[in-house]
Amino acid sequence: MGRKRLQESADGRPTVHTVAARAGVSIASASRVLNGVGGSPETIRKVRAAAAEVGYVPNAIARSLQSQRTGLIALAVEDIGNPVYVEMMRAIESVVAASGRQLLVHATGGQIANETALLRRLAHRYVDGMIVSPIRVTDDHLAALVDSPVPVVVVGQLGADAPVDNVRTDSRAGVGLAVDHLVAAGRRRIGFVNGPLDTVPGAARDAGFRVALAGHRIDLDERLVEVGDFRYAAGRAATERLLARARPDALVCANDLIAVGALHALLAAGHRVPGDVAVVGMDDTELARMMFPQLSSVSLGSAERGHRAAELLLQRIADPSLPPRREQVPPSLAVRASSAADDMTDPNLPAPRTPEVTA
Amino acid sequence: MGRKRLQESADGRPTVHTVAARAGVSIASASRVLNGVGGSPETIRKVRAAAAEVGYVPNAIARSLQSQRTGLIALAVEDIGNPVYVEMMRAIESVVAASGRQLLVHATGGQIANETALLRRLAHRYVDGMIVSPIRVTDDHLAALVDSPVPVVVVGQLGADAPVDNVRTDSRAGVGLAVDHLVAAGRRRIGFVNGPLDTVPGAARDAGFRVALAGHRIDLDERLVEVGDFRYAAGRAATERLLARARPDALVCANDLIAVGALHALLAAGHRVPGDVAVVGMDDTELARMMFPQLSSVSLGSAERGHRAAELLLQRIADPSLPPRREQVPPSLAVRASSAADDMTDPNLPAPRTPEVTA
DNA sequence: TTGTAAGCGTTATCAA
DNA sequence: TTGATAACGCTTACAA
């Protein structure tokens, strides 16, 4: 070790020892004063003075080693560029902050390896718990979740009986809401722009779409189905491919980013929305309301799911012996201008002086 | 202590002691094998087996206390819902990941207290360094930055000679680019929708707007200036207020979120863009390209700034004795459909079948 | 190669 | 109230 119990840390910063020595008291007394527990007025004064003089800052790592907690909660999501995760994050943050902890976010990029690596690192005690929203789930991944050293709550679908706290929605039913709405509005050539089928949400939404159409006894024209990824550019490109070979009168999109891409593709190709083609997105993010026309969207209760996930996590941190729990948040549909039955402009907007807009 | 050097941790999880005892070797040998340094074939076998049997997972906190590093880098931004930070984050993440570290993001909500608290916590050693992009800077805040126990790099304007690594742009000049462009396109009644003036970027952009107009010998009509915050809803509301009292032929917006709000307000009020009113945003985020018509926007090189900031941080972590450095990234203008001189649709788009769009 | 023991910076115990 | 000392779980000299 060479250096024998000096009074400053390896990198030259003051430690409790520095403060104690300077104040002429034991490290125990110094620590007590620094933590506001006990100490005679005189001791308190000396220690505080010494700490201020040397610019003492406690080492959180050392403190955590002792206390077995860091006060940090992590949220791991696939794509932080997707506003749905921002909304979820805000909901989680409010719960986490209220408990006196801090939220850290990690974008995994949807790569399994990345997410597993995260668990294998952060979860190794840098955080007191984590909330993970995976879009692909392998056995490996599930195993990592199950025997994580810190509590984990999963937002999203998970294998049948995985012993992990889990908050889910029913995106199959969510797609159904969109289809029902469009059919009720008289649309029949309903297209679907989805994300990758090898993802959990992608697969669920595909299934939901097919089931919903069947429920209305509408034969699915496969040319009306196109797949990209869950982001804007892919949504727009996928819609362009779809439009090149088919004539939908409505488009259901697997999320709002895709829906925005679809809207752009439609408008750029000269289609009227919703006049020629109605558009319904999914996730009901702020983005849907930012568009013109505003996008109808199926809410999957992301904020609510985030809120619940955070509460489940805090409960489990408080009592790790709780049995695994599962909660479900139902989807709902927000109808806006992009699928309004009568092609009127957005009712949420002030009356336009003229409905004609050249873009 | 009650418990006298047991073989498992306080919460019942296995430790090196557990593994060592089970393998019948010393904790030193166990540690060596677990870290892949040394150990006879036989020892390696026994330790690995024992570790697997008990499901050993190293305690990262303890390891960090010893190694004085966590391999974690934090990024603190004001509003993670702003795509400009997402782009910055992606650039940072790539550099950080390449160095074998992980990036964590923290949204401060722009509240000073929050950001300072973050520094006072994360910076106390949970991370090896942080990148902060504050929009408000007080002396207190600056002091916290300066004597942070871990290296900090600031993205954004900072007091003249603060001894902190700093990557900035020139948003004053950036606003100038927008104004120059609009004036060149024949616009004269140029309005400005800004964020709060008590923020660093808000103040800089306001100054830039006034200087730019003066440079063109255009008298500023104060009715053409409106302030909200840096988000969509405020941008839209601010634009509605502005439109209620004035008739701009162009609108410069302090960021893309505001610009999207302005675009929505204009279209909803029946104005043609860019026919009646040209719109130029700022930050040149993906959002600008998602709009229809696509928004012109002043790039402040956010990705580049993020990239540089990350490199400065890694350098400083490697050598804390480096003198404070300051780098600057110049702004540039991306002209798109929303301010195209001839009111044509976006040249980036495939030829529309008809330019008339009813929304 | 192996084990003993010191040390990372902190807090908690316990006797004085 | 105070101080000496033992943890927290890990890595790493150093000696064997």
Short mmCIF file of N, CA, C and O in Angstrom, two decimals, chain A residues 177-233:
data_model
loop_
_atom_site.label_atom_id
_atom_site.label_comp_id
_atom_site.label_asym_id
_atom_site.label_seq_id
_atom_site.Cartn_x
_atom_site.Cartn_y
_atom_site.Cartn_z
N LEU A 177 -59.17 -0.89 -30.97
CA LEU A 177 -59.91 0.37 -30.80
C LEU A 177 -59.78 1.24 -32.05
O LEU A 177 -60.75 1.84 -32.50
N ALA A 178 -58.57 1.28 -32.58
CA ALA A 178 -58.33 2.11 -33.76
C ALA A 178 -59.14 1.58 -34.95
O ALA A 178 -59.80 2.33 -35.66
N VAL A 179 -59.08 0.27 -35.13
CA VAL A 179 -59.79 -0.33 -36.26
C VAL A 179 -61.30 -0.14 -36.11
O VAL A 179 -61.99 0.26 -37.06
N ASP A 180 -61.80 -0.38 -34.93
CA ASP A 180 -63.24 -0.21 -34.69
C ASP A 180 -63.67 1.21 -35.05
O ASP A 180 -64.68 1.43 -35.72
N HIS A 181 -62.91 2.15 -34.59
CA HIS A 181 -63.21 3.55 -34.85
C HIS A 181 -63.23 3.85 -36.35
O HIS A 181 -64.17 4.50 -36.86
N LEU A 182 -62.24 3.34 -37.04
CA LEU A 182 -62.17 3.62 -38.49
C LEU A 182 -63.31 2.94 -39.25
O LEU A 182 -63.89 3.52 -40.17
N VAL A 183 -63.61 1.75 -38.84
CA VAL A 183 -64.70 1.03 -39.50
C VAL A 183 -66.02 1.77 -39.25
O VAL A 183 -66.82 1.97 -40.17
N ALA A 184 -66.19 2.21 -38.03
CA ALA A 184 -67.42 2.94 -37.69
C ALA A 184 -67.52 4.23 -38.50
O ALA A 184 -68.62 4.70 -38.80
N ALA A 185 -66.36 4.77 -38.88
CA ALA A 185 -66.36 6.00 -39.67
C ALA A 185 -66.48 5.69 -41.16
O ALA A 185 -66.35 6.57 -42.00
N GLY A 186 -66.69 4.43 -41.46
CA GLY A 186 -66.95 4.07 -42.85
C GLY A 186 -65.72 3.67 -43.66
O GLY A 186 -65.79 3.45 -44.86
N ARG A 187 -64.60 3.57 -43.01
CA ARG A 187 -63.39 3.19 -43.75
C ARG A 187 -63.37 1.68 -43.92
O ARG A 187 -63.76 0.94 -43.02
N ARG A 188 -62.91 1.23 -45.06
CA ARG A 188 -62.86 -0.22 -45.30
C ARG A 188 -61.49 -0.69 -45.77
O ARG A 188 -61.08 -1.81 -45.50
N ARG A 189 -60.79 0.16 -46.50
CA ARG A 189 -59.46 -0.26 -46.96
C ARG A 189 -58.43 0.26 -45.96
O ARG A 189 -57.70 1.21 -46.22
N ILE A 190 -58.41 -0.40 -44.83
CA ILE A 190 -57.56 0.05 -43.72
C ILE A 190 -56.17 -0.58 -43.79
O ILE A 190 -56.03 -1.80 -43.79
N GLY A 191 -55.17 0.28 -43.85
CA GLY A 191 -53.79 -0.21 -43.91
C GLY A 191 -53.15 -0.19 -42.54
O GLY A 191 -53.68 0.39 -41.58
N PHE A 192 -51.98 -0.82 -42.44
CA PHE A 192 -51.30 -0.91 -41.15
C PHE A 192 -49.80 -0.74 -41.35
O PHE A 192 -49.18 -1.46 -42.14
N VAL A 193 -49.23 0.24 -40.69
CA VAL A 193 -47.78 0.44 -40.76
C VAL A 193 -47.20 0.08 -39.40
O VAL A 193 -47.44 0.78 -38.41
N ASN A 194 -46.44 -0.98 -39.37
CA ASN A 194 -45.99 -1.55 -38.11
C ASN A 194 -44.48 -1.43 -37.93
O ASN A 194 -43.75 -1.07 -38.86
N GLY A 195 -44.04 -1.76 -36.73
CA GLY A 195 -42.61 -1.87 -36.45
C GLY A 195 -42.21 -3.33 -36.63
O GLY A 195 -43.01 -4.14 -37.08
N PRO A 196 -40.97 -3.66 -36.30
CA PRO A 196 -40.45 -5.01 -36.54
C PRO A 196 -41.30 -6.09 -35.85
O PRO A 196 -41.71 -5.94 -34.71
N LEU A 197 -41.54 -7.16 -36.58
CA LEU A 197 -42.38 -8.24 -36.05
C LEU A 197 -41.65 -9.08 -35.02
O LEU A 197 -42.28 -9.86 -34.30
N ASP A 198 -40.34 -8.93 -34.94
CA ASP A 198 -39.62 -9.72 -33.94
C ASP A 198 -39.51 -8.99 -32.61
O ASP A 198 -38.76 -9.38 -31.73
N THR A 199 -40.27 -7.91 -32.48
CA THR A 199 -40.34 -7.24 -31.18
C THR A 199 -41.66 -7.62 -30.52
O THR A 199 -42.62 -7.99 -31.22
N VAL A 200 -41.71 -7.51 -29.24
CA VAL A 200 -42.93 -7.86 -28.53
C VAL A 200 -44.09 -6.95 -28.95
O VAL A 200 -45.15 -7.43 -29.33
N PRO A 201 -43.92 -5.63 -28.93
CA PRO A 201 -45.03 -4.78 -29.35
C PRO A 201 -45.37 -4.94 -30.82
O PRO A 201 -46.55 -4.92 -31.19
N GLY A 202 -44.36 -5.14 -31.66
CA GLY A 202 -44.62 -5.31 -33.09
C GLY A 202 -45.50 -6.53 -33.34
O GLY A 202 -46.49 -6.47 -34.08
N ALA A 203 -45.17 -7.61 -32.70
CA ALA A 203 -45.93 -8.84 -32.88
C ALA A 203 -47.35 -8.68 -32.34
O ALA A 203 -48.32 -9.08 -32.98
N ALA A 204 -47.46 -8.07 -31.17
CA ALA A 204 -48.78 -7.92 -30.55
C ALA A 204 -49.69 -7.05 -31.42
O ALA A 204 -50.87 -7.34 -31.60
N ARG A 205 -49.12 -5.98 -31.97
CA ARG A 205 -49.94 -5.08 -32.76
C ARG A 205 -50.35 -5.71 -34.09
O ARG A 205 -51.46 -5.49 -34.57
N ASP A 206 -49.46 -6.49 -34.64
CA ASP A 206 -49.81 -7.19 -35.87
C ASP A 206 -50.98 -8.13 -35.61
O ASP A 206 -51.97 -8.14 -36.35
N ALA A 207 -50.86 -8.88 -34.54
CA ALA A 207 -51.94 -9.80 -34.20
C ALA A 207 -53.24 -9.04 -33.96
O ALA A 207 -54.32 -9.43 -34.44
N GLY A 208 -53.13 -7.95 -33.22
CA GLY A 208 -54.31 -7.14 -32.92
C GLY A 208 -55.00 -6.64 -34.18
O GLY A 208 -56.23 -6.65 -34.29
N PHE A 209 -54.20 -6.23 -35.14
CA PHE A 209 -54.76 -5.70 -36.38
C PHE A 209 -55.55 -6.77 -37.13
O PHE A 209 -56.68 -6.57 -37.58
N ARG A 210 -54.94 -7.95 -37.22
CA ARG A 210 -55.59 -9.03 -37.96
C ARG A 210 -56.88 -9.48 -37.27
O ARG A 210 -57.91 -9.69 -37.92
N VAL A 211 -56.80 -9.59 -35.98
CA VAL A 211 -57.98 -10.02 -35.23
C VAL A 211 -59.11 -8.99 -35.37
O VAL A 211 -60.27 -9.34 -35.57
N ALA A 212 -58.74 -7.72 -35.29
CA ALA A 212 -59.75 -6.67 -35.36
C ALA A 212 -60.44 -6.66 -36.72
O ALA A 212 -61.67 -6.58 -36.80
N LEU A 213 -59.64 -6.78 -37.78
CA LEU A 213 -60.26 -6.79 -39.11
C LEU A 213 -61.20 -7.98 -39.25
O LEU A 213 -62.32 -7.86 -39.75
N ALA A 214 -60.70 -9.12 -38.79
CA ALA A 214 -61.52 -10.33 -38.87
C ALA A 214 -62.83 -10.13 -38.12
O ALA A 214 -63.89 -10.55 -38.57
N GLY A 215 -62.73 -9.45 -37.00
CA GLY A 215 -63.92 -9.19 -36.21
C GLY A 215 -64.97 -8.40 -36.98
O GLY A 215 -66.17 -8.48 -36.68
N HIS A 216 -64.50 -7.62 -37.94
CA HIS A 216 -65.44 -6.84 -38.75
C HIS A 216 -65.71 -7.54 -40.09
O HIS A 216 -66.27 -6.94 -41.00
N ARG A 217 -65.23 -8.76 -40.20
CA ARG A 217 -65.39 -9.55 -41.42
C ARG A 217 -64.82 -8.82 -42.64
O ARG A 217 -65.42 -8.79 -43.71
N ILE A 218 -63.68 -8.19 -42.41
CA ILE A 218 -63.00 -7.53 -43.52
C ILE A 218 -61.81 -8.39 -43.91
O ILE A 218 -61.00 -8.75 -43.04
N ASP A 219 -61.72 -8.75 -45.17
CA ASP A 219 -60.56 -9.54 -45.60
C ASP A 219 -59.34 -8.64 -45.67
O ASP A 219 -59.38 -7.57 -46.27
N LEU A 220 -58.27 -9.12 -45.07
CA LEU A 220 -57.06 -8.31 -45.06
C LEU A 220 -56.33 -8.41 -46.40
O LEU A 220 -56.01 -9.51 -46.86
N ASP A 221 -56.10 -7.26 -47.01
CA ASP A 221 -55.29 -7.20 -48.22
C ASP A 221 -53.85 -6.97 -47.77
O ASP A 221 -53.52 -5.91 -47.24
N GLU A 222 -53.00 -7.97 -47.97
CA GLU A 222 -51.64 -7.89 -47.43
C GLU A 222 -50.85 -6.71 -48.00
O GLU A 222 -49.85 -6.29 -47.43
N ARG A 223 -51.30 -6.21 -49.15
CA ARG A 223 -50.59 -5.06 -49.72
C ARG A 223 -50.79 -3.82 -48.88
O ARG A 223 -50.10 -2.81 -49.02
N LEU A 224 -51.76 -3.89 -47.97
CA LEU A 224 -52.03 -2.73 -47.10
C LEU A 224 -51.24 -2.80 -45.81
O LEU A 224 -51.41 -1.96 -44.92
N VAL A 225 -50.39 -3.80 -45.69
CA VAL A 225 -49.59 -3.93 -44.48
C VAL A 225 -48.12 -3.72 -44.81
O VAL A 225 -47.60 -4.27 -45.77
N GLU A 226 -47.48 -2.88 -44.06
CA GLU A 226 -46.06 -2.61 -44.31
C GLU A 226 -45.34 -2.52 -42.96
O GLU A 226 -45.91 -2.12 -41.95
N VAL A 227 -44.06 -2.88 -42.99
CA VAL A 227 -43.28 -2.91 -41.75
C VAL A 227 -41.99 -2.11 -41.89
O VAL A 227 -41.35 -2.12 -42.94
N GLY A 228 -41.66 -1.37 -40.86
CA GLY A 228 -40.38 -0.66 -40.84
C GLY A 228 -39.81 -0.82 -39.44
O GLY A 228 -39.85 -1.90 -38.89
N ASP A 229 -39.31 0.27 -38.85
CA ASP A 229 -39.02 0.17 -37.43
C ASP A 229 -39.91 1.18 -36.72
O ASP A 229 -40.83 1.71 -37.33
N PHE A 230 -39.63 1.43 -35.47
CA PHE A 230 -40.57 2.26 -34.73
C PHE A 230 -40.29 3.76 -34.80
O PHE A 230 -40.79 4.54 -34.01
N ARG A 231 -39.45 4.18 -35.76
CA ARG A 231 -39.12 5.60 -35.82
C ARG A 231 -39.72 6.32 -37.04
O ARG A 231 -40.26 5.69 -37.94
N TYR A 232 -39.55 7.61 -37.03
CA TYR A 232 -40.16 8.45 -38.05
C TYR A 232 -39.77 8.10 -39.47
O TYR A 232 -40.62 7.87 -40.34
N ALA A 233 -38.48 8.07 -39.73
CA ALA A 233 -37.99 7.89 -41.10
C ALA A 233 -38.51 6.58 -41.68
O ALA A 233 -38.95 6.51 -42.83
#
